[in-house]
Coordinates of C-alpha atoms and ligand atoms in Angstrom, one line a residue:
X1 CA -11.7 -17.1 -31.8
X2 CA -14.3 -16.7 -29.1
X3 CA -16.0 -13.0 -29.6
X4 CA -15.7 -12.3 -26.2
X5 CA -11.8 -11.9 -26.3
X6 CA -9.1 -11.0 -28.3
X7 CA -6.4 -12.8 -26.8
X8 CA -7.7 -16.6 -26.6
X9 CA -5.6 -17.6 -23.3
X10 CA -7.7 -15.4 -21.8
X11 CA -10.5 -17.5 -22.3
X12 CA -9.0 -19.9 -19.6
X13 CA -8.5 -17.4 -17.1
X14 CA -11.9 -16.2 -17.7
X15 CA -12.8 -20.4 -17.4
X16 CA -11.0 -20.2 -14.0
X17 CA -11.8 -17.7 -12.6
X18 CA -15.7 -18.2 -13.1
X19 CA -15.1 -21.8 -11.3
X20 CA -13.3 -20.3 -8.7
X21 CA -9.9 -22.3 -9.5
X22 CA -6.9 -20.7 -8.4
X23 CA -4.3 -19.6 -11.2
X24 CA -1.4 -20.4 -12.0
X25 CA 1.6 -18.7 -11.9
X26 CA 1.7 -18.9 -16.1
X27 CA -1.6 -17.4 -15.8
X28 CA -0.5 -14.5 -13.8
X29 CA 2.3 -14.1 -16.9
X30 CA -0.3 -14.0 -19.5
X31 CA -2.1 -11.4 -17.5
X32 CA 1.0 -8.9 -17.5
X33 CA 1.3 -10.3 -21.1
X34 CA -1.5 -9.5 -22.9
X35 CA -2.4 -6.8 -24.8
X36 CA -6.1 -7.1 -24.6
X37 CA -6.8 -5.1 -21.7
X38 CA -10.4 -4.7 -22.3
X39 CA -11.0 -8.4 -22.1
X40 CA -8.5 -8.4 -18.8
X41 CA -10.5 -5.9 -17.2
X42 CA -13.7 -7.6 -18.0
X43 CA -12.6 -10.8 -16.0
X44 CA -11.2 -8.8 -13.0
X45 CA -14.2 -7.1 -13.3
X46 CA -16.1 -10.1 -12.6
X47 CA -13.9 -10.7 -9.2
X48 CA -14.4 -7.9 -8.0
X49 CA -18.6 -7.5 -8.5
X50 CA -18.2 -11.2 -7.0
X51 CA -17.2 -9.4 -3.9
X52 CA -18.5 -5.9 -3.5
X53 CA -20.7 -5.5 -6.4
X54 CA -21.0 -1.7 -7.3
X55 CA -19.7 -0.7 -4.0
X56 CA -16.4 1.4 -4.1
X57 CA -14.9 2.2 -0.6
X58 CA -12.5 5.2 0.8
X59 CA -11.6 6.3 3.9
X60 CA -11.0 9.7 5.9
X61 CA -7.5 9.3 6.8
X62 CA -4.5 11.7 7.1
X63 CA -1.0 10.9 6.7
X64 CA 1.9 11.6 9.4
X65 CA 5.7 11.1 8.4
X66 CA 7.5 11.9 11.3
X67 CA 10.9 11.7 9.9
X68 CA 12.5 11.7 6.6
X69 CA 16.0 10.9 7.8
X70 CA 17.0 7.3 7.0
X71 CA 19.8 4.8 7.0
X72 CA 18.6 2.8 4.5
X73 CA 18.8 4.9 1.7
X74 CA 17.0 2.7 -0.8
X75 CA 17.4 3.5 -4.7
X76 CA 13.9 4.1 -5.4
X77 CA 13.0 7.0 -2.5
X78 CA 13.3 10.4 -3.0
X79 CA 12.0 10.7 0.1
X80 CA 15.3 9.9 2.4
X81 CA 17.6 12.5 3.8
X82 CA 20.9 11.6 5.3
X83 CA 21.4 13.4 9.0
X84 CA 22.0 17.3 8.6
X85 CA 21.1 17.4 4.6
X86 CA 19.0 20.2 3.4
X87 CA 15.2 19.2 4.1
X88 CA 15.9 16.9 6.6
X89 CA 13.1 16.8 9.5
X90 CA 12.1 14.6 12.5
X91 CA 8.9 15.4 14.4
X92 CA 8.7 16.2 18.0
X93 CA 6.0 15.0 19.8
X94 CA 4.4 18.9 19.7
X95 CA 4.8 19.0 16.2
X96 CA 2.8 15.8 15.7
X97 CA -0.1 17.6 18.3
X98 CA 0.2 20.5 15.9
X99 CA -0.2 18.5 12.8
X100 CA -3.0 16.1 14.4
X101 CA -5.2 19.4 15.8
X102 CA -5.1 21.7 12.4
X103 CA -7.3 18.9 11.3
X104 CA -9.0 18.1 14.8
X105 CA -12.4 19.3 12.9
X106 CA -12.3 16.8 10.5
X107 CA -14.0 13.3 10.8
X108 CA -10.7 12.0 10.0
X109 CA -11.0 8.1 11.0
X110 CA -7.7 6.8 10.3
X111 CA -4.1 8.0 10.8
X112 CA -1.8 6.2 8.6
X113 CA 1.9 6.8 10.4
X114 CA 4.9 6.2 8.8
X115 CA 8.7 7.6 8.0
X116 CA 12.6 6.5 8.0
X117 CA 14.6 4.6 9.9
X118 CA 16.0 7.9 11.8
X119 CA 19.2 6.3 14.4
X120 CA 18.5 9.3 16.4
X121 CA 15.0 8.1 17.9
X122 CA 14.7 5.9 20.9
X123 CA 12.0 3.2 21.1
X124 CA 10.4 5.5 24.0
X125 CA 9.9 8.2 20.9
X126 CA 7.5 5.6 19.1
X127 CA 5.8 4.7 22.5
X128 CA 4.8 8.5 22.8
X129 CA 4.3 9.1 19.1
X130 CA 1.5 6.2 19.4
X131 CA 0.2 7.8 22.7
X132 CA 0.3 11.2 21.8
X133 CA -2.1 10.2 18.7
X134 CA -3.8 7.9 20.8
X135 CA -4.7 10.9 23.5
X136 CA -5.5 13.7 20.8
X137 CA -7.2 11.1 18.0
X138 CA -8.9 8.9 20.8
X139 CA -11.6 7.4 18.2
X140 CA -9.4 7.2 14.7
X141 CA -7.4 3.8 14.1
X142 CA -3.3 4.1 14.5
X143 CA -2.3 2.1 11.0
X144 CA 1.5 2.7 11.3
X145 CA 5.0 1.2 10.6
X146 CA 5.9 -1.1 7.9
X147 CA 7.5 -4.8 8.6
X148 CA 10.7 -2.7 8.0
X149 CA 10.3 -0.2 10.8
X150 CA 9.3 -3.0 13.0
X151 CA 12.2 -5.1 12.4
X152 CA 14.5 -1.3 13.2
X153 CA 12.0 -1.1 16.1
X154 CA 12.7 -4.5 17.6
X155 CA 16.7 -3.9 17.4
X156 CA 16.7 -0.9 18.8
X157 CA 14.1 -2.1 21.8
X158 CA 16.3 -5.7 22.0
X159 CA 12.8 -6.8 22.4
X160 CA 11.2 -10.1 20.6
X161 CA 9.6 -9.4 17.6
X162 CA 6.2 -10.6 19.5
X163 CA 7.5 -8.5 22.3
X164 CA 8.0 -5.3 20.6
X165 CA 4.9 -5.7 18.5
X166 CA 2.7 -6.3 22.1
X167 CA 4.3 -3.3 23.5
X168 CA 3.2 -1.1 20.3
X169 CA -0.8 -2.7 20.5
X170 CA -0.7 -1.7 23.9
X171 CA 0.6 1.9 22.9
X172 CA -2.3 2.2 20.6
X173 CA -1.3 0.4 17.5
X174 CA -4.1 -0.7 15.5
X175 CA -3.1 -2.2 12.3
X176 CA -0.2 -1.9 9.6
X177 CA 0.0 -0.5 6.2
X178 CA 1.4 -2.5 3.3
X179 CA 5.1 -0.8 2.1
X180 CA 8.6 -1.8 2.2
X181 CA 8.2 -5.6 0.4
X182 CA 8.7 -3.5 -2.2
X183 CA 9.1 -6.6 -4.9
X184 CA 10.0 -10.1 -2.9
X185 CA 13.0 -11.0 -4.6
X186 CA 17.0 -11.5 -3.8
X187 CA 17.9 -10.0 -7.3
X188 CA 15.9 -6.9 -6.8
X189 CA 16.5 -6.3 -2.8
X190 CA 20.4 -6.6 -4.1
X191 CA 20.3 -4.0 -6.8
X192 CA 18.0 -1.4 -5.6
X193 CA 17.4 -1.9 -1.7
X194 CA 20.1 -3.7 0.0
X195 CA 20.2 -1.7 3.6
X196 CA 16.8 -3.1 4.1
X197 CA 15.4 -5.9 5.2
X198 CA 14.9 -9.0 2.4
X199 CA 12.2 -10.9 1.7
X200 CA 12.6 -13.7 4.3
X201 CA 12.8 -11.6 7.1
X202 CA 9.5 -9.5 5.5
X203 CA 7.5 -12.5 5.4
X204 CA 8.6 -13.9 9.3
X205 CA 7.6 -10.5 10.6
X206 CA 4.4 -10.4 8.6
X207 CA 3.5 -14.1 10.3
X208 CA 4.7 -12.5 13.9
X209 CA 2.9 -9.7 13.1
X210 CA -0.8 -11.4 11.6
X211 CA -0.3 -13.8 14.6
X212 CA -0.4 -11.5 17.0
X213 CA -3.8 -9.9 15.6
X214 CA -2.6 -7.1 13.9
X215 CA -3.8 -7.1 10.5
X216 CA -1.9 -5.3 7.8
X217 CA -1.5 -4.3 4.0
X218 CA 0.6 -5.4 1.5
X219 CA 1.6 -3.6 -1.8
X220 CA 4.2 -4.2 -4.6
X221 CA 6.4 -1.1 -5.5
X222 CA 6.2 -1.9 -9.8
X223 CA 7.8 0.1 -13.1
X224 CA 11.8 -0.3 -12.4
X225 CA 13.3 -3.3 -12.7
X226 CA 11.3 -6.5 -11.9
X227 CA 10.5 -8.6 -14.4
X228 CA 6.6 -10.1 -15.2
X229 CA 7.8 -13.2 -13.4
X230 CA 9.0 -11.5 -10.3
X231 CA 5.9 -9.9 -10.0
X232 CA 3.9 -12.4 -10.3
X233 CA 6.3 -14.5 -7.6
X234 CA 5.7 -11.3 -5.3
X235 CA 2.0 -11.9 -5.6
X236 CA 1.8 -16.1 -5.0
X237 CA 4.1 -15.7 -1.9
X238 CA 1.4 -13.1 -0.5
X239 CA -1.6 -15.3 -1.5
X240 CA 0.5 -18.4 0.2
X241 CA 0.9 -15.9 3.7
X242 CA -2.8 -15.2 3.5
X243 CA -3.2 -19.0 3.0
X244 CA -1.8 -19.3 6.3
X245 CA -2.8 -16.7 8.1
X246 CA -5.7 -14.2 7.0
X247 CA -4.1 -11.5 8.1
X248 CA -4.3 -9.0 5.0
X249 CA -6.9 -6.4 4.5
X250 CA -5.9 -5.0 1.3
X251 CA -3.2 -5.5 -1.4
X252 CA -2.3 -1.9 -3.0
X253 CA 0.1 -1.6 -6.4
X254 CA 2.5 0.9 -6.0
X255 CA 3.4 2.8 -9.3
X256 CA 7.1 3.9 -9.4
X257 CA 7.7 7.7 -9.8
X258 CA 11.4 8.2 -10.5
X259 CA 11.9 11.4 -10.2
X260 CA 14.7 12.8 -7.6
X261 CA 15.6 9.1 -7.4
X262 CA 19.3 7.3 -8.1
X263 CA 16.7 5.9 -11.3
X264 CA 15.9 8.8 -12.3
X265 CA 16.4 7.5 -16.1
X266 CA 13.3 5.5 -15.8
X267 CA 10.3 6.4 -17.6
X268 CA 6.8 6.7 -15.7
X269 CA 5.0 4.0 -15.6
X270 CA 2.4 3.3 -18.2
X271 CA -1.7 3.4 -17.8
X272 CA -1.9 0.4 -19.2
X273 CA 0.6 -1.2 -17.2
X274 CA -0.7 0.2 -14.2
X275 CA -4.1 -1.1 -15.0
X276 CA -2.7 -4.4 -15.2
X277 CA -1.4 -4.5 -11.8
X278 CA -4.6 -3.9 -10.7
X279 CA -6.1 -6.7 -12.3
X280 CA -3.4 -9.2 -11.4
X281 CA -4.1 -8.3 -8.1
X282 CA -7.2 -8.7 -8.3
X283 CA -6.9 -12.0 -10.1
X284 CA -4.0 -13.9 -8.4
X285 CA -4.7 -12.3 -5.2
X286 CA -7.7 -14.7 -5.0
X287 CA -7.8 -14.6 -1.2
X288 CA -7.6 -10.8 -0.1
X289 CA -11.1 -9.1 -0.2
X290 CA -9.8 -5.5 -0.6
X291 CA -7.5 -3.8 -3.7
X292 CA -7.0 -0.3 -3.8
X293 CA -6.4 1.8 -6.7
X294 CA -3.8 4.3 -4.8
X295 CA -4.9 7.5 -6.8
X296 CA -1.9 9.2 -5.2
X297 CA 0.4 7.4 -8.0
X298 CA -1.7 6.5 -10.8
X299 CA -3.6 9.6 -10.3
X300 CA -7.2 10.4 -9.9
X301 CA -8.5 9.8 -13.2
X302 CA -7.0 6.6 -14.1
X303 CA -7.9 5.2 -10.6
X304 CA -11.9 6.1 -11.6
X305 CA -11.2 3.9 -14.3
X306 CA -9.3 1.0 -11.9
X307 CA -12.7 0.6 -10.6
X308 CA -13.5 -1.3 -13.6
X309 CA -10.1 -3.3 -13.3
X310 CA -10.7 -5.1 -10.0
X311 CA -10.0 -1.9 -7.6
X312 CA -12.3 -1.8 -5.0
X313 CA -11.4 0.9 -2.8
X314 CA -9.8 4.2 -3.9
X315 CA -7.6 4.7 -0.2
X316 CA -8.5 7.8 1.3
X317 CA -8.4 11.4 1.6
X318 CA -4.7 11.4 2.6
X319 CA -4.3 15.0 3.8
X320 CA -0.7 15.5 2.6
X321 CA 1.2 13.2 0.8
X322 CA 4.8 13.4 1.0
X323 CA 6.4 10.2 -0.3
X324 CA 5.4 9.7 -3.4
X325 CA 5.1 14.2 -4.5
X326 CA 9.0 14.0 -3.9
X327 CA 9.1 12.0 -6.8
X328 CA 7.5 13.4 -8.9
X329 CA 3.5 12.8 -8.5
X330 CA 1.0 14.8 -10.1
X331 CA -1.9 14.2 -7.8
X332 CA -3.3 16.3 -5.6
X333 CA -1.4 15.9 -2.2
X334 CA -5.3 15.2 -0.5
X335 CA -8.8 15.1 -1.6
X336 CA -12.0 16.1 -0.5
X337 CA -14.8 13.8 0.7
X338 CA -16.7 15.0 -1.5
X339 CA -14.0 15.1 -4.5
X340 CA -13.7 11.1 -3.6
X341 CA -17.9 10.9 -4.1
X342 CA -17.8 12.5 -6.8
X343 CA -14.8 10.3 -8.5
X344 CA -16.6 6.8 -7.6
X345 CA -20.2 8.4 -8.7
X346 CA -18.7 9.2 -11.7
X347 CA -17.7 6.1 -12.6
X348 CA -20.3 4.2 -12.4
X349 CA -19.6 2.9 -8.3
X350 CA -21.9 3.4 -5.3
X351 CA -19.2 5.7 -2.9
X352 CA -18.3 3.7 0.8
X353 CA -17.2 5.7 3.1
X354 CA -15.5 3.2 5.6
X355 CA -13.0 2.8 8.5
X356 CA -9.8 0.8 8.6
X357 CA -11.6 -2.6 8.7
X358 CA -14.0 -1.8 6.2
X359 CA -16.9 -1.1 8.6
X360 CA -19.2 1.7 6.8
X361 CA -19.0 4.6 8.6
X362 CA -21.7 7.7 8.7
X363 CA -19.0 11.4 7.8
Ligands
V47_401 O1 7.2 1.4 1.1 C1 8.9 4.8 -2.1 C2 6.9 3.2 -1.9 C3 5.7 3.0 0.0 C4 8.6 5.5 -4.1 O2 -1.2 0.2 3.3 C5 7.5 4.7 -3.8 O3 -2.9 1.5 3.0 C6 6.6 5.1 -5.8 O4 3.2 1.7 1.4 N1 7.7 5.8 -6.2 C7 5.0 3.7 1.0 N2 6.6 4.4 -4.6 C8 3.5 3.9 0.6 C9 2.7 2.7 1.1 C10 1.2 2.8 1.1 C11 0.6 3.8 0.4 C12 -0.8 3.9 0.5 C13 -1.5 3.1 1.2 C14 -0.9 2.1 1.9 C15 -1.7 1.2 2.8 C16 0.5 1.9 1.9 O5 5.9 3.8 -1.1 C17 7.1 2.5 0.3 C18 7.7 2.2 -1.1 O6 7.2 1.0 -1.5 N3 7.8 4.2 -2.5 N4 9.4 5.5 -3.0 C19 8.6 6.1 -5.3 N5 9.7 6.9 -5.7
SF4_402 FE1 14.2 4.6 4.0 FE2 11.8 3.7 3.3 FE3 13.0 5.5 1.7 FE4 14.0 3.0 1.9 S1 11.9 3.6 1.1 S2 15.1 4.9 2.0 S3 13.5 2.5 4.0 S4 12.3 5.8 3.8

């Protein structure tokens, strides 16, 4: 047995991934598989100095969820309201001012803008949401609106999907975050998400969306009921879009929190599982440059240690998290800048403070 690992088929990753060869989809099993984490993280490790050496970016960003109300209803949220329910919101456009100024002091740079698919809302309400940030956030980037809302969007506009997206860039629309793949796979869509969109239509509007030179995220919600393989299958059929395209900035693992959700039976997920992600991510994902370590769900102190496991970039700020606190989270709902320096000096990483395309930025 070589000294340097504990689990032998990791010697062949390790092999691979020093030549730069691409692995295999048994490869990606084995990672999930193991149990010798240390020597995991050792080899994600490697990927990741490859690419940003000690460097560990965040960014100032504040999160806007302009409605809660949603048709879709998906097993996993605790964050959907049905019309009239208790806690049910929607944002007017003077609300959204009022939310945007209380933190007009701020060097906030990004404003990451999402929420439910709410049948009340009229494509005009998304042209002015984008506008109204736009007017009052004139230098911070608009990353809003999963492939989900822009599929809703483009039904409700009767727009083209290369229609509807131009008419959002023009709006003010700067990039996408990752959310609503949610696993890429028929079995799981069926069982825990069928009101939404499946995985074909997720990856055409991902193309549409890449090709019209918006660049998004792309995440992968994990802990319920995918299996290794499926996980793994999620990740090659990102690595094959980016293949095509180039259009992803970052790739961020999504930790499932069950609380107040129809799987409310599920256990959290586990630290060592949720290190894994990250370094499968980091591994299979051999094309994107960027994988965050979304302290938000696996919590501050495990992401510090992510940094080690391939993460690269710790998100942001956030300034009010709302999605994943309804189910359950322990984080803090927003962090200092300094709390985020502190986190990345602490272990062991030279803090990045960036904007939404990874330029540094001076805050
Ligand atoms: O699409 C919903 C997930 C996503 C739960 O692109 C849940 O920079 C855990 O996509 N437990 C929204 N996850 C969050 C998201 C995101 C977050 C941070 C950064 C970026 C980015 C994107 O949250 C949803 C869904 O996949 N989600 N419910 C839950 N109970
Ligand atoms: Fe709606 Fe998104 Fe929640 Fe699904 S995850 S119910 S689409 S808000």
């Amino acid at each position: 047995m070589n000294s340097q690992f504990m689990d032998e088929r990791l010697l062949q990753i390790d092999a691979k991934v020093r030549q730069g060869s691409r692995l295999s989809k048994e490869d990606g099993i084995c990672i999930y598989d193991t149990q010798d984490l240390i020597g995991l993280g050792r080899i994600a490790d490697f990927a990741r100095q490859a690419r940003h050496g000690k460097k560990a970016y965040y960014v100032y960003n504040q999160h806007l969820n302009y409605t809660n109300i949603c048709k879709n209803r998906c097993k996993f949220c605790a964050y959907a309201k049905d019309d009239g329910e208790t806690g049910a919101y929607v944002w007017s456009m003077e609300e959204i001012e009022k939310r945007l100024m209380e933190r007009i002091d701020e060097p906030v740079s990004e404003l990451h803008i999402v929420g439910g698919l709410n049948e009340d809302l009229s494509f005009g309400y998304f042209i002015d949401l984008l506008k109204t940030v736009r007017r009052v956030r004139p230098n911070a980037a608009i990353k809003a609106f999963t492939c989900v809302e822009i599929d809703y969007l483009s039904n409700l506009s009767g727009l083209s999907l290369e229609e509807t997206v131009a008419e959002l860039k023009a709006a003010g629309l700067d990039m996408m975050p990752g959310g609503g793949a949610e696993v890429l796979n028929s079995r799981v869509h069926d069982e825990l998400f069928p009101k939404k969109i499946g995985h074909e239509r997720w990856l055409e509007i991902v193309r549409a969306v890449h090709k019209a030179g918006i660049k998004t995220n792309a995440t992968m919600l994990y802990g319920h009921i995918e299996t290794m393989e499926e996980r793994v299958e999620h990740l090659m059929s990102l690595r094959g879009i980016q293949d095509e395209t180039s259009g992803f900035s970052a790739f961020i693992p999504l930790a499932f929190h069950s609380r107040n959700t129809e799987l409310s039976d599920l256990p959290a997920t586990t630290a060592m599982d949720d290190l894994k992600n990250v370094a499968a991510a980091r591994l299979m994902l051999d094309n994107f440059d960027h994988i965050k370590a979304y302290w938000v769900m696996i919590g501050e102190s495990l992401a510090q240690v992510a940094l080690n496991f391939g993460a690269d970039d710790l998100d942001g700020t956030i300034i009010e998290e709302r999605i994943t606190h309804t189910a359950g989270a322990k984080s803090a709902k927003g962090l200092t800048k300094e709390e985020m320096e502190t986190m990345i000096h602490a272990a062991g990483f030279e803090p990045v403070q960036r904007d939404s395309f990874y330029n540094p930025v001076q805050g």
